mmCIF file of C-alpha atoms in Angstrom:
data_model
loop_
_atom_site.group_PDB
_atom_site.id
_atom_site.type_symbol
_atom_site.label_atom_id
_atom_site.label_comp_id
_atom_site.label_asym_id
_atom_site.label_seq_id
_atom_site.Cartn_x
_atom_site.Cartn_y
_atom_site.Cartn_z
ATOM 1 C CA MET A 22 117.497 174.348 24.675
ATOM 2 C CA SER A 23 116.446 171.489 22.413
ATOM 3 C CA ILE A 24 115.000 172.449 19.031
ATOM 4 C CA VAL A 25 112.146 170.057 19.811
ATOM 5 C CA ASN A 26 110.893 172.580 22.376
ATOM 6 C CA SER A 27 110.053 174.935 19.513
ATOM 7 C CA LEU A 28 107.822 172.405 17.755
ATOM 8 C CA SER A 29 104.056 172.109 18.028
ATOM 9 C CA PRO A 30 103.121 170.669 21.437
ATOM 10 C CA ARG A 31 100.546 168.420 19.773
ATOM 11 C CA ALA A 32 103.188 167.015 17.441
ATOM 12 C CA VAL A 33 105.681 166.482 20.246
ATOM 13 C CA ALA A 34 103.014 164.761 22.329
ATOM 14 C CA ALA A 35 102.252 162.214 19.587
ATOM 15 C CA PRO A 36 103.090 158.859 21.189
ATOM 16 C CA GLU A 37 105.577 156.368 19.846
ATOM 17 C CA SER A 38 103.763 153.280 18.591
ATOM 18 C CA GLY A 39 104.224 150.473 21.075
ATOM 19 C CA ILE A 40 103.822 148.033 18.204
ATOM 20 C CA VAL A 41 106.498 149.656 16.061
ATOM 21 C CA GLU A 42 108.842 149.787 19.045
ATOM 22 C CA VAL A 43 108.945 145.989 19.222
ATOM 23 C CA VAL A 44 109.078 145.651 15.426
ATOM 24 C CA ASN A 45 112.082 147.963 15.246
ATOM 25 C CA TYR A 46 113.758 146.068 18.065
ATOM 26 C CA ALA A 47 113.720 142.747 16.228
ATOM 27 C CA ARG A 48 113.039 143.436 12.547
ATOM 28 C CA GLY A 49 115.127 141.288 10.191
ATOM 29 C CA ARG A 50 116.170 138.596 12.658
ATOM 30 C CA GLU A 51 116.814 135.206 11.118
ATOM 31 C CA GLY A 52 114.013 132.703 11.677
ATOM 32 C CA LEU A 53 111.620 135.360 12.951
ATOM 33 C CA LEU A 54 107.878 134.632 12.787
ATOM 34 C CA PRO A 55 106.380 138.147 12.699
ATOM 35 C CA LEU A 56 102.865 138.087 14.151
ATOM 36 C CA TRP A 57 103.119 141.607 15.542
ATOM 37 C CA VAL A 58 101.502 143.711 12.793
ATOM 38 C CA GLY A 59 98.173 143.318 11.061
ATOM 39 C CA GLU A 60 99.134 141.776 7.771
ATOM 40 C CA GLY A 61 99.358 138.364 6.189
ATOM 41 C CA ASP A 62 102.301 136.527 4.706
ATOM 42 C CA LEU A 63 101.248 136.742 1.056
ATOM 43 C CA PRO A 64 102.346 139.496 -1.332
ATOM 44 C CA THR A 65 99.743 141.336 -3.370
ATOM 45 C CA PRO A 66 98.177 138.959 -5.922
ATOM 46 C CA ASP A 67 99.460 139.182 -9.461
ATOM 47 C CA PHE A 68 96.125 140.257 -10.988
ATOM 48 C CA ILE A 69 96.199 143.391 -8.830
ATOM 49 C CA SER A 70 99.866 144.230 -9.383
ATOM 50 C CA ARG A 71 99.544 143.585 -13.109
ATOM 51 C CA ALA A 72 96.644 146.052 -13.412
ATOM 52 C CA ALA A 73 98.712 148.732 -11.668
ATOM 53 C CA MET A 74 101.783 148.006 -13.808
ATOM 54 C CA GLN A 75 99.751 148.177 -17.017
ATOM 55 C CA ALA A 76 98.342 151.541 -15.975
ATOM 56 C CA LEU A 77 101.821 152.762 -15.058
ATOM 57 C CA ALA A 78 103.195 151.595 -18.410
ATOM 58 C CA ALA A 79 100.305 153.356 -20.164
ATOM 59 C CA GLY A 80 101.380 156.660 -18.636
ATOM 60 C CA GLU A 81 98.653 157.027 -16.024
ATOM 61 C CA THR A 82 100.927 159.143 -13.845
ATOM 62 C CA PHE A 83 99.213 162.541 -13.917
ATOM 63 C CA TYR A 84 97.098 164.397 -11.370
ATOM 64 C CA THR A 85 93.751 162.684 -11.073
ATOM 65 C CA TRP A 86 90.319 162.921 -9.459
ATOM 66 C CA GLN A 87 90.614 163.988 -5.825
ATOM 67 C CA ARG A 88 87.623 161.840 -4.850
ATOM 68 C CA GLY A 89 88.954 158.810 -6.715
ATOM 69 C CA ILE A 90 88.800 157.722 -10.343
ATOM 70 C CA PRO A 91 85.249 156.980 -11.555
ATOM 71 C CA GLU A 92 86.077 153.302 -12.207
ATOM 72 C CA LEU A 93 87.164 152.769 -8.619
ATOM 73 C CA ARG A 94 84.179 154.524 -7.110
ATOM 74 C CA ARG A 95 81.880 152.380 -9.271
ATOM 75 C CA ALA A 96 83.777 149.268 -8.212
ATOM 76 C CA LEU A 97 83.313 150.239 -4.555
ATOM 77 C CA SER A 98 79.593 150.679 -5.135
ATOM 78 C CA ASP A 99 79.431 147.203 -6.690
ATOM 79 C CA TYR A 100 81.473 145.721 -3.826
ATOM 80 C CA TYR A 101 78.988 147.009 -1.264
ATOM 81 C CA PHE A 102 76.079 145.677 -3.285
ATOM 82 C CA ARG A 103 77.667 142.205 -3.403
ATOM 83 C CA HIS A 104 78.723 142.000 0.226
ATOM 84 C CA PHE A 105 76.355 144.333 2.097
ATOM 85 C CA SER A 106 73.245 144.172 -0.109
ATOM 86 C CA VAL A 107 73.022 147.945 -0.377
ATOM 87 C CA ARG A 108 73.252 149.956 -3.570
ATOM 88 C CA LEU A 109 75.070 153.169 -2.743
ATOM 89 C CA PRO A 110 75.600 155.689 -5.562
ATOM 90 C CA VAL A 111 79.215 156.562 -6.347
ATOM 91 C CA GLU A 112 78.772 159.942 -4.662
ATOM 92 C CA HIS A 113 79.109 158.133 -1.310
ATOM 93 C CA PHE A 114 82.712 156.995 -1.970
ATOM 94 C CA TYR A 115 86.008 158.852 -1.511
ATOM 95 C CA VAL A 116 89.412 157.277 -2.138
ATOM 96 C CA THR A 117 92.173 158.036 0.360
ATOM 97 C CA GLY A 118 95.868 157.373 0.775
ATOM 98 C CA SER A 119 95.329 154.477 3.242
ATOM 99 C CA GLY A 120 92.775 153.610 5.873
ATOM 100 C CA MET A 121 94.802 155.732 8.264
ATOM 101 C CA GLN A 122 94.267 158.785 6.081
ATOM 102 C CA ALA A 123 90.572 157.931 5.902
ATOM 103 C CA ILE A 124 90.527 158.200 9.701
ATOM 104 C CA GLN A 125 92.586 161.418 9.736
ATOM 105 C CA ILE A 126 90.331 163.116 7.195
ATOM 106 C CA SER A 127 87.197 161.953 9.005
ATOM 107 C CA VAL A 128 88.576 163.294 12.285
ATOM 108 C CA GLN A 129 89.327 166.626 10.615
ATOM 109 C CA ALA A 130 85.818 166.761 9.161
ATOM 110 C CA LEU A 131 83.989 165.843 12.368
ATOM 111 C CA THR A 132 85.930 167.512 15.191
ATOM 112 C CA SER A 133 87.251 170.868 16.299
ATOM 113 C CA PRO A 134 89.985 171.410 18.894
ATOM 114 C CA GLY A 135 88.588 170.615 22.324
ATOM 115 C CA ASP A 136 85.870 168.288 21.077
ATOM 116 C CA GLU A 137 85.658 164.759 22.467
ATOM 117 C CA PHE A 138 85.286 161.465 20.634
ATOM 118 C CA VAL A 139 84.467 158.224 22.447
ATOM 119 C CA TYR A 140 86.062 154.964 21.365
ATOM 120 C CA LEU A 141 86.165 151.397 22.698
ATOM 121 C CA THR A 142 89.337 150.062 24.284
ATOM 122 C CA PRO A 143 91.530 148.107 24.014
ATOM 123 C CA ALA A 144 91.874 149.670 20.568
ATOM 124 C CA TRP A 145 94.237 150.093 17.648
ATOM 125 C CA PRO A 146 96.266 153.028 18.973
ATOM 126 C CA ASN A 147 96.128 155.148 15.832
ATOM 127 C CA ILE A 148 92.556 156.335 16.359
ATOM 128 C CA ALA A 149 93.315 157.945 19.719
ATOM 129 C CA ALA A 150 96.526 159.458 18.354
ATOM 130 C CA ALA A 151 94.743 160.865 15.288
ATOM 131 C CA LEU A 152 92.185 162.567 17.510
ATOM 132 C CA GLU A 153 94.758 164.019 19.880
ATOM 133 C CA ILE A 154 97.007 165.304 17.095
ATOM 134 C CA ALA A 155 93.970 167.065 15.596
ATOM 135 C CA GLY A 156 93.382 168.808 18.928
ATOM 136 C CA ALA A 157 90.382 166.730 19.945
ATOM 137 C CA ARG A 158 90.238 164.579 23.083
ATOM 138 C CA SER A 159 90.018 160.808 22.801
ATOM 139 C CA VAL A 160 87.848 159.197 25.469
ATOM 140 C CA GLY A 161 88.366 155.477 25.882
ATOM 141 C CA VAL A 162 85.612 153.215 27.204
ATOM 142 C CA GLU A 163 86.745 149.728 28.163
ATOM 143 C CA LEU A 164 85.102 146.643 26.765
ATOM 144 C CA GLN A 165 84.344 144.010 29.375
ATOM 145 C CA PHE A 166 86.555 140.906 29.501
ATOM 146 C CA GLU A 167 85.008 137.910 31.176
ATOM 147 C CA GLY A 168 85.449 134.189 30.683
ATOM 148 C CA GLY A 169 87.917 134.751 27.870
ATOM 149 C CA LYS A 170 85.489 136.860 25.787
ATOM 150 C CA TRP A 171 84.973 140.566 25.232
ATOM 151 C CA GLY A 172 81.620 142.303 25.585
ATOM 152 C CA LEU A 173 79.974 145.705 25.279
ATOM 153 C CA ASP A 174 78.575 147.731 28.183
ATOM 154 C CA LEU A 175 76.357 150.405 26.662
ATOM 155 C CA ASP A 176 75.930 152.156 30.017
ATOM 156 C CA ARG A 177 79.690 152.794 30.119
ATOM 157 C CA ILE A 178 79.513 154.434 26.699
ATOM 158 C CA GLU A 179 76.626 156.690 27.679
ATOM 159 C CA ALA A 180 78.349 157.639 30.925
ATOM 160 C CA ALA A 181 81.354 158.861 28.896
ATOM 161 C CA ILE A 182 79.247 161.248 26.790
ATOM 162 C CA THR A 183 79.500 164.923 27.703
ATOM 163 C CA PRO A 184 78.330 168.152 26.077
ATOM 164 C CA ARG A 185 81.691 168.201 24.232
ATOM 165 C CA THR A 186 81.245 164.754 22.695
ATOM 166 C CA ARG A 187 81.038 164.824 18.903
ATOM 167 C CA GLY A 188 80.904 161.156 18.103
ATOM 168 C CA LEU A 189 81.626 157.485 18.689
ATOM 169 C CA PHE A 190 84.369 155.497 16.978
ATOM 170 C CA ILE A 191 83.213 151.891 16.619
ATOM 171 C CA ASN A 192 85.593 149.235 15.269
ATOM 172 C CA THR A 193 83.891 145.884 14.730
ATOM 173 C CA PRO A 194 85.178 143.236 14.300
ATOM 174 C CA SER A 195 87.745 144.725 16.609
ATOM 175 C CA ASN A 196 91.471 145.138 16.410
ATOM 176 C CA PRO A 197 92.910 143.867 18.737
ATOM 177 C CA THR A 198 90.252 142.024 20.742
ATOM 178 C CA GLY A 199 88.252 140.296 18.006
ATOM 179 C CA TRP A 200 85.064 141.548 19.665
ATOM 180 C CA THR A 201 82.313 141.555 17.069
ATOM 181 C CA ALA A 202 79.134 143.565 17.587
ATOM 182 C CA THR A 203 75.847 141.790 17.164
ATOM 183 C CA GLY A 204 73.010 143.409 15.258
ATOM 184 C CA LYS A 205 71.465 144.215 18.638
ATOM 185 C CA ASP A 206 74.682 145.897 19.790
ATOM 186 C CA LEU A 207 74.776 148.067 16.678
ATOM 187 C CA GLY A 208 71.122 148.990 17.063
ATOM 188 C CA GLU A 209 71.699 150.118 20.637
ATOM 189 C CA ILE A 210 74.794 152.118 19.673
ATOM 190 C CA LEU A 211 72.927 153.803 16.825
ATOM 191 C CA ALA A 212 70.004 154.629 19.117
ATOM 192 C CA LEU A 213 72.451 156.184 21.573
ATOM 193 C CA ALA A 214 74.036 158.263 18.810
ATOM 194 C CA ARG A 215 70.640 159.466 17.651
ATOM 195 C CA LYS A 216 69.620 160.334 21.237
ATOM 196 C CA HIS A 217 72.695 162.510 21.761
ATOM 197 C CA ASP A 218 72.974 163.757 18.147
ATOM 198 C CA LEU A 219 76.415 162.180 17.685
ATOM 199 C CA TRP A 220 78.382 161.042 14.679
ATOM 200 C CA ILE A 221 79.436 157.411 14.352
ATOM 201 C CA MET A 222 82.776 156.739 12.705
ATOM 202 C CA ALA A 223 82.491 153.072 11.756
ATOM 203 C CA ASP A 224 85.675 151.100 11.128
ATOM 204 C CA GLU A 225 84.438 147.885 9.495
ATOM 205 C CA ILE A 226 87.708 146.951 7.839
ATOM 206 C CA TYR A 227 87.432 143.355 9.127
ATOM 207 C CA ALA A 228 83.743 142.887 8.286
ATOM 208 C CA LEU A 229 84.411 139.905 6.002
ATOM 209 C CA TYR A 230 86.622 138.192 8.600
ATOM 210 C CA HIS A 231 83.672 136.849 10.587
ATOM 211 C CA PHE A 232 84.184 133.266 11.664
ATOM 212 C CA ALA A 233 80.551 132.448 12.415
ATOM 213 C CA GLY A 234 79.950 132.547 8.659
ATOM 214 C CA GLY A 235 79.096 135.401 6.324
ATOM 215 C CA ARG A 236 80.173 138.948 6.995
ATOM 216 C CA ALA A 237 79.806 140.604 10.366
ATOM 217 C CA PRO A 238 76.791 142.792 11.177
ATOM 218 C CA SER A 239 77.167 146.332 9.852
ATOM 219 C CA PHE A 240 75.625 149.706 10.524
ATOM 220 C CA LEU A 241 74.643 149.556 6.861
ATOM 221 C CA ASP A 242 72.098 146.888 7.847
ATOM 222 C CA ILE A 243 70.162 149.228 10.124
ATOM 223 C CA MET A 244 70.948 152.867 9.317
ATOM 224 C CA GLU A 245 68.339 155.172 7.893
ATOM 225 C CA GLU A 246 68.387 158.306 5.795
ATOM 226 C CA GLY A 247 69.823 161.151 7.842
ATOM 227 C CA ASP A 248 71.844 159.035 10.259
ATOM 228 C CA LYS A 249 75.238 160.626 10.835
ATOM 229 C CA ILE A 250 77.552 157.715 10.033
ATOM 230 C CA ILE A 251 80.869 157.796 8.200
ATOM 231 C CA PHE A 252 82.689 154.574 7.308
ATOM 232 C CA VAL A 253 86.485 154.244 7.062
ATOM 233 C CA ASN A 254 88.119 151.313 5.322
ATOM 234 C CA SER A 255 91.250 150.058 3.563
ATOM 235 C CA PHE A 256 92.450 147.717 0.844
ATOM 236 C CA SER A 257 95.207 146.464 3.138
ATOM 237 C CA LYS A 258 93.744 143.389 4.813
ATOM 238 C CA ASN A 259 91.389 141.795 2.306
ATOM 239 C CA TRP A 260 93.694 141.872 -0.686
ATOM 240 C CA SER A 261 97.206 141.749 0.844
ATOM 241 C CA MET A 262 97.837 145.395 -0.040
ATOM 242 C CA THR A 263 99.210 146.770 3.238
ATOM 243 C CA GLY A 264 102.135 148.510 1.537
ATOM 244 C CA TRP A 265 99.964 150.188 -1.102
ATOM 245 C CA ARG A 266 98.398 152.659 1.348
ATOM 246 C CA VAL A 267 95.014 152.930 -0.391
ATOM 247 C CA GLY A 268 91.772 153.284 1.551
ATOM 248 C CA TRP A 269 88.336 154.786 1.258
ATOM 249 C CA ILE A 270 85.562 156.638 3.048
ATOM 250 C CA VAL A 271 81.827 156.021 2.735
ATOM 251 C CA ALA A 272 79.970 159.186 3.664
ATOM 252 C CA PRO A 273 76.814 161.174 2.886
ATOM 253 C CA PRO A 274 77.150 162.908 -0.499
ATOM 254 C CA GLU A 275 76.524 166.272 1.187
ATOM 255 C CA MET A 276 80.019 165.975 2.659
ATOM 256 C CA GLY A 277 81.589 165.520 -0.773
ATOM 257 C CA GLN A 278 83.163 168.926 -1.260
ATOM 258 C CA VAL A 279 84.462 169.039 2.306
ATOM 259 C CA LEU A 280 86.132 165.635 1.951
ATOM 260 C CA GLU A 281 87.523 166.504 -1.469
ATOM 261 C CA ASN A 282 89.052 169.669 -0.055
ATOM 262 C CA LEU A 283 90.667 167.783 2.831
ATOM 263 C CA ILE A 284 92.124 165.264 0.395
ATOM 264 C CA GLN A 285 93.382 168.067 -1.842
ATOM 265 C CA TYR A 286 95.205 169.774 1.011
ATOM 266 C CA SER A 287 96.819 166.593 2.318
ATOM 267 C CA THR A 288 97.847 164.290 -0.537
ATOM 268 C CA SER A 289 96.028 165.736 -3.568
ATOM 269 C CA GLY A 290 94.709 162.289 -4.373
ATOM 270 C CA VAL A 291 95.916 158.715 -4.783
ATOM 271 C CA ALA A 292 98.093 157.811 -7.787
ATOM 272 C CA GLN A 293 95.889 156.706 -10.670
ATOM 273 C CA PHE A 294 97.899 153.574 -11.453
ATOM 274 C CA MET A 295 97.487 152.449 -7.833
ATOM 275 C CA GLN A 296 93.766 153.045 -8.089
ATOM 276 C CA LYS A 297 93.672 150.802 -11.156
ATOM 277 C CA GLY A 298 95.170 148.048 -9.008
ATOM 278 C CA ALA A 299 92.453 148.700 -6.436
ATOM 279 C CA VAL A 300 89.787 148.352 -9.157
ATOM 280 C CA ALA A 301 91.182 144.929 -10.028
ATOM 281 C CA ALA A 302 91.139 143.968 -6.339
ATOM 282 C CA LEU A 303 87.446 144.763 -6.057
ATOM 283 C CA ASP A 304 86.361 143.366 -9.421
ATOM 284 C CA GLN A 305 88.444 140.176 -9.434
ATOM 285 C CA GLY A 306 89.420 139.588 -5.815
ATOM 286 C CA ASP A 307 86.475 137.878 -4.127
ATOM 287 C CA ASP A 308 87.980 134.401 -4.486
ATOM 288 C CA PHE A 309 91.291 135.631 -3.055
ATOM 289 C CA VAL A 310 89.495 137.177 -0.071
ATOM 290 C CA ARG A 311 87.565 133.976 0.557
ATOM 291 C CA ALA A 312 90.828 132.012 0.530
ATOM 292 C CA ASN A 313 92.390 134.496 2.968
ATOM 293 C CA ILE A 314 89.417 134.168 5.321
ATOM 294 C CA ALA A 315 89.572 130.359 5.202
ATOM 295 C CA LYS A 316 93.302 130.475 5.949
ATOM 296 C CA ALA A 317 92.748 132.863 8.846
ATOM 297 C CA ALA A 318 90.086 130.575 10.296
ATOM 298 C CA ARG A 319 92.365 127.535 10.173
ATOM 299 C CA SER A 320 95.292 129.429 11.656
ATOM 300 C CA ARG A 321 93.095 130.942 14.375
ATOM 301 C CA ASP A 322 92.037 127.455 15.453
ATOM 302 C CA ILE A 323 95.612 126.119 15.445
ATOM 303 C CA LEU A 324 96.976 129.018 17.483
ATOM 304 C CA CYS A 325 94.147 129.388 19.982
ATOM 305 C CA ASP A 326 93.613 125.656 20.555
ATOM 306 C CA ALA A 327 97.308 125.155 21.296
ATOM 307 C CA LEU A 328 97.613 128.131 23.623
ATOM 308 C CA VAL A 329 94.407 127.484 25.559
ATOM 309 C CA ALA A 330 95.539 123.853 26.046
ATOM 310 C CA THR A 331 98.439 125.122 28.176
ATOM 311 C CA ASN A 332 95.866 126.125 30.806
ATOM 312 C CA ARG A 333 97.858 129.345 31.129
ATOM 313 C CA VAL A 334 96.000 131.399 28.481
ATOM 314 C CA GLU A 335 92.562 132.781 29.326
ATOM 315 C CA THR A 336 91.579 134.136 25.921
ATOM 316 C CA LEU A 337 89.131 132.176 23.761
ATOM 317 C CA LYS A 338 88.874 132.199 19.965
ATOM 318 C CA PRO A 339 87.905 135.625 18.619
ATOM 319 C CA ASP A 340 84.666 135.973 16.674
ATOM 320 C CA GLY A 341 86.216 138.164 13.996
ATOM 321 C CA ALA A 342 89.219 140.132 12.696
ATOM 322 C CA LEU A 343 92.748 138.697 12.457
ATOM 323 C CA TYR A 344 94.056 138.677 16.001
ATOM 324 C CA ALA A 345 94.341 136.551 19.102
ATOM 325 C CA PHE A 346 94.551 138.886 22.084
ATOM 326 C CA LEU A 347 96.248 136.693 24.643
ATOM 327 C CA LYS A 348 96.031 137.007 28.402
ATOM 328 C CA ILE A 349 98.841 134.798 29.676
ATOM 329 C CA ASP A 350 99.114 133.765 33.296
ATOM 330 C CA GLY A 351 102.376 135.150 34.642
ATOM 331 C CA VAL A 352 102.611 138.160 32.301
ATOM 332 C CA ALA A 353 102.292 141.406 34.245
ATOM 333 C CA ASP A 354 104.162 143.702 31.818
ATOM 334 C CA SER A 355 103.249 142.956 28.210
ATOM 335 C CA ARG A 356 105.847 145.344 26.774
ATOM 336 C CA ARG A 357 108.637 143.568 28.621
ATOM 337 C CA ALA A 358 107.088 140.199 27.734
ATOM 338 C CA ALA A 359 106.975 141.040 24.011
ATOM 339 C CA ILE A 360 110.706 141.799 24.053
ATOM 340 C CA ASP A 361 111.433 138.652 26.049
ATOM 341 C CA ILE A 362 109.310 136.476 23.755
ATOM 342 C CA VAL A 363 110.975 137.697 20.589
ATOM 343 C CA ASP A 364 114.402 137.155 22.152
ATOM 344 C CA LYS A 365 113.668 133.661 23.438
ATOM 345 C CA THR A 366 111.273 132.259 20.815
ATOM 346 C CA GLY A 367 111.720 134.279 17.624
ATOM 347 C CA VAL A 368 107.986 135.049 17.581
ATOM 348 C CA GLY A 369 107.037 138.693 17.246
ATOM 349 C CA LEU A 370 103.952 139.773 19.199
ATOM 350 C CA ALA A 371 102.508 143.222 19.835
ATOM 351 C CA PRO A 372 102.344 144.291 23.487
ATOM 352 C CA GLY A 373 98.902 144.997 24.897
ATOM 353 C CA THR A 374 100.229 148.217 26.413
ATOM 354 C CA ALA A 375 100.100 149.629 22.878
ATOM 355 C CA PHE A 376 96.294 149.268 22.782
ATOM 356 C CA GLY A 377 95.320 151.406 25.725
ATOM 357 C CA ALA A 378 93.203 150.855 28.806
ATOM 358 C CA GLY A 379 92.273 147.231 29.386
ATOM 359 C CA GLY A 380 95.033 145.852 27.185
ATOM 360 C CA GLU A 381 97.984 146.053 29.547
ATOM 361 C CA LEU A 382 98.080 142.345 30.447
ATOM 362 C CA PHE A 383 97.579 141.076 26.883
ATOM 363 C CA LEU A 384 99.690 140.308 23.823
ATOM 364 C CA ARG A 385 98.374 140.446 20.261
ATOM 365 C CA ALA A 386 99.168 137.858 17.599
ATOM 366 C CA CYS A 387 98.055 138.236 13.974
ATOM 367 C CA PHE A 388 97.115 134.807 12.593
ATOM 368 C CA LEU A 389 96.647 135.684 8.891
ATOM 369 C CA ARG A 390 99.547 133.419 7.921
ATOM 370 C CA ASP A 391 100.189 129.968 6.551
ATOM 371 C CA PRO A 392 98.813 127.418 9.040
ATOM 372 C CA GLY A 393 102.175 125.628 9.054
ATOM 373 C CA GLN A 394 103.934 128.793 10.198
ATOM 374 C CA ILE A 395 101.259 129.389 12.825
ATOM 375 C CA ALA A 396 101.732 125.835 14.125
ATOM 376 C CA VAL A 397 105.463 126.512 14.573
ATOM 377 C CA ALA A 398 104.727 129.838 16.313
ATOM 378 C CA ALA A 399 102.199 128.126 18.587
ATOM 379 C CA GLU A 400 104.711 125.453 19.554
ATOM 380 C CA ARG A 401 107.349 128.057 20.408
ATOM 381 C CA LEU A 402 104.901 130.143 22.408
ATOM 382 C CA CYS A 403 103.512 127.171 24.292
ATOM 383 C CA ASP A 404 107.008 126.107 25.278
ATOM 384 C CA TYR A 405 107.675 129.640 26.552
ATOM 385 C CA ILE A 406 104.373 129.868 28.426
ATOM 386 C CA VAL A 407 104.636 126.581 30.317
ATOM 387 C CA LYS A 408 108.048 127.670 31.628
ATOM 388 C CA LEU A 409 106.791 130.920 33.102
#
């Protein structure tokens, strides 16, 4: 009998990432243009790395505040004042070892085994996996896809709510679809959560990547005292810090001790010298973020305009986030297509099968890269598509 049979059934049932499967298949190939994962092509800016190195050289290598160093929590408060026009006291902020850990801890805080949590699909697969590993049940509700755009059907969400439902996971702007909730959408979702006494776990990691101008609408614009909303976020995308694994939670201060305990019993906090880098990102990084957003907008236009011009790609330009979610005429198995595309074009895409219900016929391309590289990727993909 295999030793695996003696492991936790929940652990054994954890799915292999469909994104990582393709990455592992082709990682390191010469001439590869990797658009499969959600990161840009720039390393972390020097002003961030230098702050971390200075802290490391100064000996900031001891155990530290479980909720995050005071400087970083103040910097987060200032960041939200600048970009969201809300002044949240530092007691609302909790530093985590990545956005993924922010989700894991939030799931642990909000659910018990057997509880249900509703989320919108197609979706980044890690949210469903985090819920299932914790013993909760993930309930996917498909966004509508029509005329190349994604839309919300509130009736579908309400129909998925049962007496076991604990909350709604709302990612906007969305990975992978680029769907971006309007203020009206958010108001209707919040009203639904209030009606059914549900939590909202809001993933607004791409809020600044909003191509209509300014940041995307946020629950912070409409929430009131007592609303049960917890925000999960990460330093990865805005500041080219994917490998740092530093994130944060915004939550009611009453949850503070619970969240601190969950951090203590998982990672016991984020390294202080890494947090000093995160402080520099927040305090000095607005110009870098603006440049990243401008680059993403240019690359989005190059990629989407070229692909749509083939008359074989249905998807239109996304309103937000970093991804083109491509529905290509002739692709019936996106996993097989992703392997075929990387073999024949040297362009790495993520298969839509990795993103759950509604994503099976799609492929995801991250366009946070140099526009010249995106132009080359678009040319290769167009050549592949017209030959299908």
